[in-house]
Amino acid sequence: MKTIKIRRELLEYLLQLARSAYPNEFAGFLREKDGVFEEVLIAPRQYPGRNSVFFDHWMLPLDESIKGTVHSHPSPAFWPSEADLRFFSKFGGVHLIIAWPFTEEDVRAYTSSGEEVFIEVVD
């Protein structure tokens, strides 16, 4: 199974973003540096809902350090939906889903095709 690395500080921040957005979803883009996800870029002009989040992808910067996405599910379902898989295919990389109740155990990572990826949290 493929492994990704994410800074603990970023993971904790993403969990807080998910809690703050609840009962709606939030979305962001993950920046990677030296093989570790270290920052999130919040999706611009978000229109969050309970089942999806829309944003203006034309406002995203051209940024080669963006290697993944993150979004929350305001339910305990952490597997990707058909809509998630369509979204994943457009942005490539690794995709995190944070499910309710938004603890570290409720985070999963997937490839663009929906295969689960192991998450290694680093300090």
Short mmCIF file of N, CA and C in Angstrom, two decimals:
data_model
loop_
_atom_site.label_atom_id
_atom_site.label_comp_id
_atom_site.label_asym_id
_atom_site.label_seq_id
_atom_site.Cartn_x
_atom_site.Cartn_y
_atom_site.Cartn_z
N MET A 1 0.85 -1.18 0.00
CA MET A 1 0.00 0.00 0.00
C MET A 1 0.90 1.24 0.00
N LYS A 2 0.57 2.19 -0.83
CA LYS A 2 1.29 3.45 -0.90
C LYS A 2 1.15 4.20 0.42
N THR A 3 2.18 4.98 0.78
CA THR A 3 2.17 5.77 2.01
C THR A 3 2.37 7.24 1.69
N ILE A 4 1.64 8.10 2.37
CA ILE A 4 1.89 9.54 2.31
C ILE A 4 2.28 10.01 3.69
N LYS A 5 2.96 11.13 3.74
CA LYS A 5 3.34 11.73 5.02
C LYS A 5 2.66 13.08 5.15
N ILE A 6 2.19 13.36 6.37
CA ILE A 6 1.54 14.63 6.66
C ILE A 6 2.02 15.13 8.01
N ARG A 7 2.29 16.42 8.11
CA ARG A 7 2.71 17.02 9.38
C ARG A 7 1.55 16.96 10.37
N ARG A 8 1.86 16.62 11.60
CA ARG A 8 0.85 16.54 12.66
C ARG A 8 0.11 17.87 12.80
N GLU A 9 0.84 18.96 12.76
CA GLU A 9 0.24 20.29 12.90
C GLU A 9 -0.80 20.53 11.79
N LEU A 10 -0.50 20.14 10.56
CA LEU A 10 -1.45 20.30 9.47
C LEU A 10 -2.66 19.40 9.69
N LEU A 11 -2.45 18.16 10.07
CA LEU A 11 -3.57 17.24 10.30
C LEU A 11 -4.49 17.80 11.38
N GLU A 12 -3.94 18.30 12.46
CA GLU A 12 -4.76 18.87 13.53
C GLU A 12 -5.55 20.08 13.03
N TYR A 13 -4.92 20.89 12.18
CA TYR A 13 -5.60 22.05 11.61
C TYR A 13 -6.75 21.60 10.70
N LEU A 14 -6.52 20.58 9.88
CA LEU A 14 -7.57 20.08 8.99
C LEU A 14 -8.75 19.53 9.79
N LEU A 15 -8.47 18.84 10.89
CA LEU A 15 -9.54 18.33 11.75
C LEU A 15 -10.36 19.49 12.31
N GLN A 16 -9.68 20.57 12.70
CA GLN A 16 -10.38 21.74 13.23
C GLN A 16 -11.23 22.41 12.14
N LEU A 17 -10.70 22.48 10.92
CA LEU A 17 -11.48 23.04 9.82
C LEU A 17 -12.75 22.22 9.59
N ALA A 18 -12.64 20.90 9.64
CA ALA A 18 -13.80 20.04 9.46
C ALA A 18 -14.83 20.27 10.56
N ARG A 19 -14.36 20.39 11.80
CA ARG A 19 -15.27 20.64 12.92
C ARG A 19 -15.96 22.00 12.77
N SER A 20 -15.20 23.00 12.33
CA SER A 20 -15.75 24.35 12.18
C SER A 20 -16.78 24.43 11.06
N ALA A 21 -16.61 23.65 10.01
CA ALA A 21 -17.53 23.68 8.88
C ALA A 21 -18.80 22.88 9.14
N TYR A 22 -18.74 21.93 10.08
CA TYR A 22 -19.87 21.05 10.37
C TYR A 22 -21.12 21.85 10.67
N PRO A 23 -22.29 21.56 10.12
CA PRO A 23 -22.67 20.31 9.45
C PRO A 23 -22.42 20.33 7.94
N ASN A 24 -21.68 21.31 7.46
CA ASN A 24 -21.36 21.37 6.03
C ASN A 24 -19.98 20.79 5.76
N GLU A 25 -19.69 20.58 4.49
CA GLU A 25 -18.36 20.14 4.07
C GLU A 25 -17.45 21.34 3.88
N PHE A 26 -16.14 21.08 3.90
CA PHE A 26 -15.17 22.08 3.48
C PHE A 26 -14.23 21.39 2.51
N ALA A 27 -13.49 22.20 1.74
CA ALA A 27 -12.54 21.63 0.78
C ALA A 27 -11.27 22.46 0.75
N GLY A 28 -10.16 21.80 0.45
CA GLY A 28 -8.88 22.48 0.34
C GLY A 28 -7.92 21.69 -0.53
N PHE A 29 -6.78 22.30 -0.78
CA PHE A 29 -5.73 21.71 -1.59
C PHE A 29 -4.47 21.61 -0.76
N LEU A 30 -3.79 20.48 -0.86
CA LEU A 30 -2.65 20.19 0.00
C LEU A 30 -1.34 20.48 -0.72
N ARG A 31 -0.48 21.23 -0.05
CA ARG A 31 0.85 21.52 -0.57
C ARG A 31 1.85 20.57 0.06
N GLU A 32 2.74 20.07 -0.78
CA GLU A 32 3.75 19.11 -0.37
C GLU A 32 5.13 19.74 -0.50
N LYS A 33 5.97 19.47 0.48
CA LYS A 33 7.36 19.93 0.43
C LYS A 33 8.24 18.78 0.87
N ASP A 34 9.18 18.41 0.03
CA ASP A 34 10.12 17.32 0.34
C ASP A 34 9.40 16.03 0.75
N GLY A 35 8.30 15.72 0.04
CA GLY A 35 7.59 14.47 0.28
C GLY A 35 6.64 14.46 1.46
N VAL A 36 6.41 15.64 2.07
CA VAL A 36 5.53 15.72 3.24
C VAL A 36 4.47 16.81 2.99
N PHE A 37 3.20 16.47 3.23
CA PHE A 37 2.15 17.48 3.15
C PHE A 37 2.30 18.41 4.34
N GLU A 38 2.45 19.71 4.04
CA GLU A 38 2.74 20.68 5.10
C GLU A 38 1.77 21.83 5.20
N GLU A 39 1.02 22.12 4.12
CA GLU A 39 0.13 23.28 4.13
C GLU A 39 -1.16 22.95 3.40
N VAL A 40 -2.19 23.72 3.72
CA VAL A 40 -3.46 23.62 3.01
C VAL A 40 -3.80 24.98 2.42
N LEU A 41 -4.31 24.95 1.22
CA LEU A 41 -4.85 26.14 0.57
C LEU A 41 -6.36 25.94 0.55
N ILE A 42 -7.08 26.78 1.26
CA ILE A 42 -8.53 26.64 1.33
C ILE A 42 -9.11 26.96 -0.04
N ALA A 43 -10.02 26.12 -0.50
CA ALA A 43 -10.63 26.33 -1.81
C ALA A 43 -11.30 27.70 -1.86
N PRO A 44 -11.05 28.48 -2.93
CA PRO A 44 -11.59 29.83 -3.01
C PRO A 44 -13.09 29.86 -3.29
N ARG A 45 -13.74 30.86 -2.75
CA ARG A 45 -15.17 31.10 -2.95
C ARG A 45 -15.98 29.83 -2.78
N GLN A 46 -15.89 29.24 -1.59
CA GLN A 46 -16.60 28.00 -1.31
C GLN A 46 -18.09 28.23 -1.12
N TYR A 47 -18.85 27.26 -1.60
CA TYR A 47 -20.29 27.21 -1.37
C TYR A 47 -20.57 25.85 -0.72
N PRO A 48 -20.42 25.80 0.61
CA PRO A 48 -20.54 24.51 1.30
C PRO A 48 -21.99 24.09 1.49
N GLY A 49 -22.17 22.78 1.51
CA GLY A 49 -23.46 22.19 1.80
C GLY A 49 -23.27 20.93 2.61
N ARG A 50 -24.36 20.29 2.95
CA ARG A 50 -24.29 19.07 3.76
C ARG A 50 -23.82 17.86 2.97
N ASN A 51 -23.97 17.90 1.64
CA ASN A 51 -23.59 16.76 0.81
C ASN A 51 -22.48 17.07 -0.18
N SER A 52 -22.08 18.32 -0.27
CA SER A 52 -21.04 18.68 -1.23
C SER A 52 -20.53 20.08 -0.91
N VAL A 53 -19.44 20.43 -1.57
CA VAL A 53 -18.92 21.78 -1.49
C VAL A 53 -18.49 22.17 -2.91
N PHE A 54 -18.94 23.33 -3.32
CA PHE A 54 -18.56 23.84 -4.63
C PHE A 54 -17.61 25.01 -4.42
N PHE A 55 -16.71 25.21 -5.37
CA PHE A 55 -15.79 26.33 -5.30
C PHE A 55 -15.39 26.72 -6.71
N ASP A 56 -14.81 27.91 -6.82
CA ASP A 56 -14.39 28.45 -8.10
C ASP A 56 -12.97 28.00 -8.39
N HIS A 57 -12.82 26.88 -9.12
CA HIS A 57 -11.48 26.34 -9.38
C HIS A 57 -10.67 27.22 -10.31
N TRP A 58 -11.30 28.17 -10.98
CA TRP A 58 -10.56 29.11 -11.83
C TRP A 58 -9.73 30.08 -11.00
N MET A 59 -10.03 30.19 -9.71
CA MET A 59 -9.30 31.10 -8.83
C MET A 59 -8.11 30.43 -8.16
N LEU A 60 -7.88 29.16 -8.43
CA LEU A 60 -6.73 28.46 -7.84
C LEU A 60 -5.43 28.97 -8.47
N PRO A 61 -4.39 29.13 -7.68
CA PRO A 61 -3.12 29.55 -8.26
C PRO A 61 -2.46 28.40 -9.03
N LEU A 62 -1.62 28.75 -9.97
CA LEU A 62 -0.79 27.74 -10.64
C LEU A 62 0.33 27.43 -9.67
N ASP A 63 0.25 26.31 -9.02
CA ASP A 63 1.15 25.99 -7.91
C ASP A 63 1.55 24.52 -8.02
N GLU A 64 2.77 24.27 -8.43
CA GLU A 64 3.23 22.89 -8.60
C GLU A 64 3.42 22.15 -7.29
N SER A 65 3.39 22.86 -6.16
CA SER A 65 3.53 22.18 -4.88
C SER A 65 2.21 21.58 -4.40
N ILE A 66 1.09 21.90 -5.07
CA ILE A 66 -0.19 21.29 -4.72
C ILE A 66 -0.21 19.87 -5.27
N LYS A 67 -0.23 18.91 -4.36
CA LYS A 67 -0.17 17.49 -4.73
C LYS A 67 -1.35 16.67 -4.24
N GLY A 68 -2.34 17.36 -3.67
CA GLY A 68 -3.48 16.62 -3.17
C GLY A 68 -4.63 17.53 -2.78
N THR A 69 -5.72 16.90 -2.37
CA THR A 69 -6.90 17.64 -1.92
C THR A 69 -7.35 17.10 -0.57
N VAL A 70 -8.22 17.85 0.06
CA VAL A 70 -8.82 17.41 1.32
C VAL A 70 -10.24 17.93 1.34
N HIS A 71 -11.16 17.12 1.85
CA HIS A 71 -12.50 17.60 2.11
C HIS A 71 -13.11 16.78 3.24
N SER A 72 -14.15 17.35 3.83
CA SER A 72 -14.79 16.66 4.94
C SER A 72 -16.10 16.04 4.50
N HIS A 73 -16.50 15.04 5.24
CA HIS A 73 -17.83 14.42 5.11
C HIS A 73 -18.52 14.60 6.46
N PRO A 74 -19.63 15.31 6.51
CA PRO A 74 -20.32 15.50 7.80
C PRO A 74 -21.13 14.27 8.22
N SER A 75 -20.60 13.10 7.90
CA SER A 75 -21.19 11.83 8.29
C SER A 75 -20.03 10.88 8.60
N PRO A 76 -20.29 9.72 9.17
CA PRO A 76 -19.20 8.79 9.46
C PRO A 76 -18.68 8.05 8.23
N ALA A 77 -19.16 8.39 7.04
CA ALA A 77 -18.73 7.71 5.80
C ALA A 77 -17.44 8.34 5.29
N PHE A 78 -16.34 7.59 5.36
CA PHE A 78 -15.07 8.15 4.90
C PHE A 78 -14.63 7.58 3.56
N TRP A 79 -15.44 6.74 2.93
CA TRP A 79 -15.07 6.22 1.62
C TRP A 79 -15.55 7.23 0.55
N PRO A 80 -14.87 7.29 -0.58
CA PRO A 80 -15.22 8.27 -1.60
C PRO A 80 -16.51 7.92 -2.34
N SER A 81 -17.32 8.95 -2.56
CA SER A 81 -18.54 8.79 -3.35
C SER A 81 -18.19 8.86 -4.84
N GLU A 82 -19.17 8.62 -5.69
CA GLU A 82 -18.94 8.75 -7.14
C GLU A 82 -18.53 10.18 -7.48
N ALA A 83 -19.16 11.17 -6.83
CA ALA A 83 -18.80 12.57 -7.06
C ALA A 83 -17.36 12.83 -6.61
N ASP A 84 -16.96 12.23 -5.48
CA ASP A 84 -15.58 12.37 -5.01
C ASP A 84 -14.60 11.82 -6.04
N LEU A 85 -14.90 10.65 -6.58
CA LEU A 85 -14.00 10.03 -7.56
C LEU A 85 -13.89 10.88 -8.82
N ARG A 86 -14.99 11.52 -9.24
CA ARG A 86 -14.91 12.43 -10.39
C ARG A 86 -14.01 13.62 -10.05
N PHE A 87 -14.18 14.17 -8.85
CA PHE A 87 -13.35 15.28 -8.39
C PHE A 87 -11.88 14.86 -8.33
N PHE A 88 -11.60 13.69 -7.76
CA PHE A 88 -10.22 13.19 -7.65
C PHE A 88 -9.57 13.12 -9.02
N SER A 89 -10.32 12.65 -10.02
CA SER A 89 -9.75 12.45 -11.35
C SER A 89 -9.35 13.77 -12.01
N LYS A 90 -9.94 14.86 -11.59
CA LYS A 90 -9.62 16.18 -12.17
C LYS A 90 -8.39 16.81 -11.55
N PHE A 91 -8.07 16.43 -10.32
CA PHE A 91 -6.99 17.10 -9.62
C PHE A 91 -5.78 16.22 -9.35
N GLY A 92 -5.87 14.93 -9.60
CA GLY A 92 -4.71 14.06 -9.42
C GLY A 92 -4.20 14.02 -7.99
N GLY A 93 -3.09 13.35 -7.79
CA GLY A 93 -2.45 13.31 -6.48
C GLY A 93 -3.15 12.43 -5.48
N VAL A 94 -3.10 12.85 -4.21
CA VAL A 94 -3.66 12.12 -3.08
C VAL A 94 -4.82 12.94 -2.53
N HIS A 95 -5.83 12.25 -2.04
CA HIS A 95 -7.04 12.93 -1.60
C HIS A 95 -7.43 12.46 -0.20
N LEU A 96 -7.52 13.40 0.73
CA LEU A 96 -7.92 13.08 2.10
C LEU A 96 -9.41 13.32 2.26
N ILE A 97 -10.07 12.39 2.95
CA ILE A 97 -11.45 12.59 3.37
C ILE A 97 -11.45 12.51 4.89
N ILE A 98 -12.05 13.52 5.51
CA ILE A 98 -12.17 13.58 6.97
C ILE A 98 -13.64 13.41 7.31
N ALA A 99 -13.97 12.31 7.96
CA ALA A 99 -15.36 12.00 8.29
C ALA A 99 -15.70 12.41 9.72
N TRP A 100 -17.00 12.65 9.95
CA TRP A 100 -17.48 12.96 11.29
C TRP A 100 -17.23 11.75 12.19
N PRO A 101 -16.78 11.87 13.40
CA PRO A 101 -16.70 13.05 14.25
C PRO A 101 -15.37 13.81 14.19
N PHE A 102 -14.61 13.62 13.12
CA PHE A 102 -13.42 14.43 12.85
C PHE A 102 -12.29 14.24 13.87
N THR A 103 -11.93 12.98 14.08
CA THR A 103 -10.76 12.66 14.88
C THR A 103 -9.69 12.11 13.94
N GLU A 104 -8.51 11.92 14.44
CA GLU A 104 -7.42 11.39 13.60
C GLU A 104 -7.78 10.03 13.01
N GLU A 105 -8.58 9.25 13.72
CA GLU A 105 -8.99 7.93 13.24
C GLU A 105 -10.02 8.02 12.11
N ASP A 106 -10.57 9.20 11.88
CA ASP A 106 -11.61 9.39 10.87
C ASP A 106 -11.07 9.98 9.57
N VAL A 107 -9.76 9.91 9.38
CA VAL A 107 -9.13 10.45 8.18
C VAL A 107 -8.65 9.29 7.31
N ARG A 108 -8.97 9.36 6.03
CA ARG A 108 -8.51 8.37 5.06
C ARG A 108 -7.92 9.09 3.86
N ALA A 109 -6.97 8.44 3.21
CA ALA A 109 -6.34 8.98 2.01
C ALA A 109 -6.57 8.02 0.86
N TYR A 110 -6.76 8.58 -0.34
CA TYR A 110 -7.05 7.79 -1.53
C TYR A 110 -6.27 8.31 -2.73
N THR A 111 -6.00 7.43 -3.67
CA THR A 111 -5.44 7.83 -4.94
C THR A 111 -6.57 8.39 -5.81
N SER A 112 -6.22 8.90 -6.97
CA SER A 112 -7.23 9.44 -7.88
C SER A 112 -8.23 8.38 -8.33
N SER A 113 -7.81 7.11 -8.32
CA SER A 113 -8.71 6.04 -8.73
C SER A 113 -9.52 5.47 -7.55
N GLY A 114 -9.29 5.98 -6.35
CA GLY A 114 -10.07 5.55 -5.19
C GLY A 114 -9.43 4.47 -4.35
N GLU A 115 -8.17 4.12 -4.62
CA GLU A 115 -7.48 3.13 -3.80
C GLU A 115 -6.99 3.78 -2.52
N GLU A 116 -7.17 3.10 -1.39
CA GLU A 116 -6.76 3.66 -0.10
C GLU A 116 -5.24 3.72 0.00
N VAL A 117 -4.77 4.77 0.67
CA VAL A 117 -3.35 5.04 0.86
C VAL A 117 -3.10 5.14 2.37
N PHE A 118 -2.00 4.60 2.85
CA PHE A 118 -1.64 4.67 4.27
C PHE A 118 -1.15 6.09 4.58
N ILE A 119 -1.56 6.61 5.75
CA ILE A 119 -1.16 7.95 6.19
C ILE A 119 -0.16 7.82 7.33
N GLU A 120 1.01 8.42 7.16
CA GLU A 120 2.01 8.49 8.22
C GLU A 120 2.05 9.92 8.73
N VAL A 121 1.77 10.10 10.02
CA VAL A 121 1.80 11.42 10.63
C VAL A 121 3.19 11.67 11.19
N VAL A 122 3.80 12.79 10.78
CA VAL A 122 5.16 13.12 11.23
C VAL A 122 5.14 14.44 11.99
N ASP A 123 6.09 14.56 12.93
CA ASP A 123 6.21 15.81 13.70
C ASP A 123 7.09 16.82 13.03
#
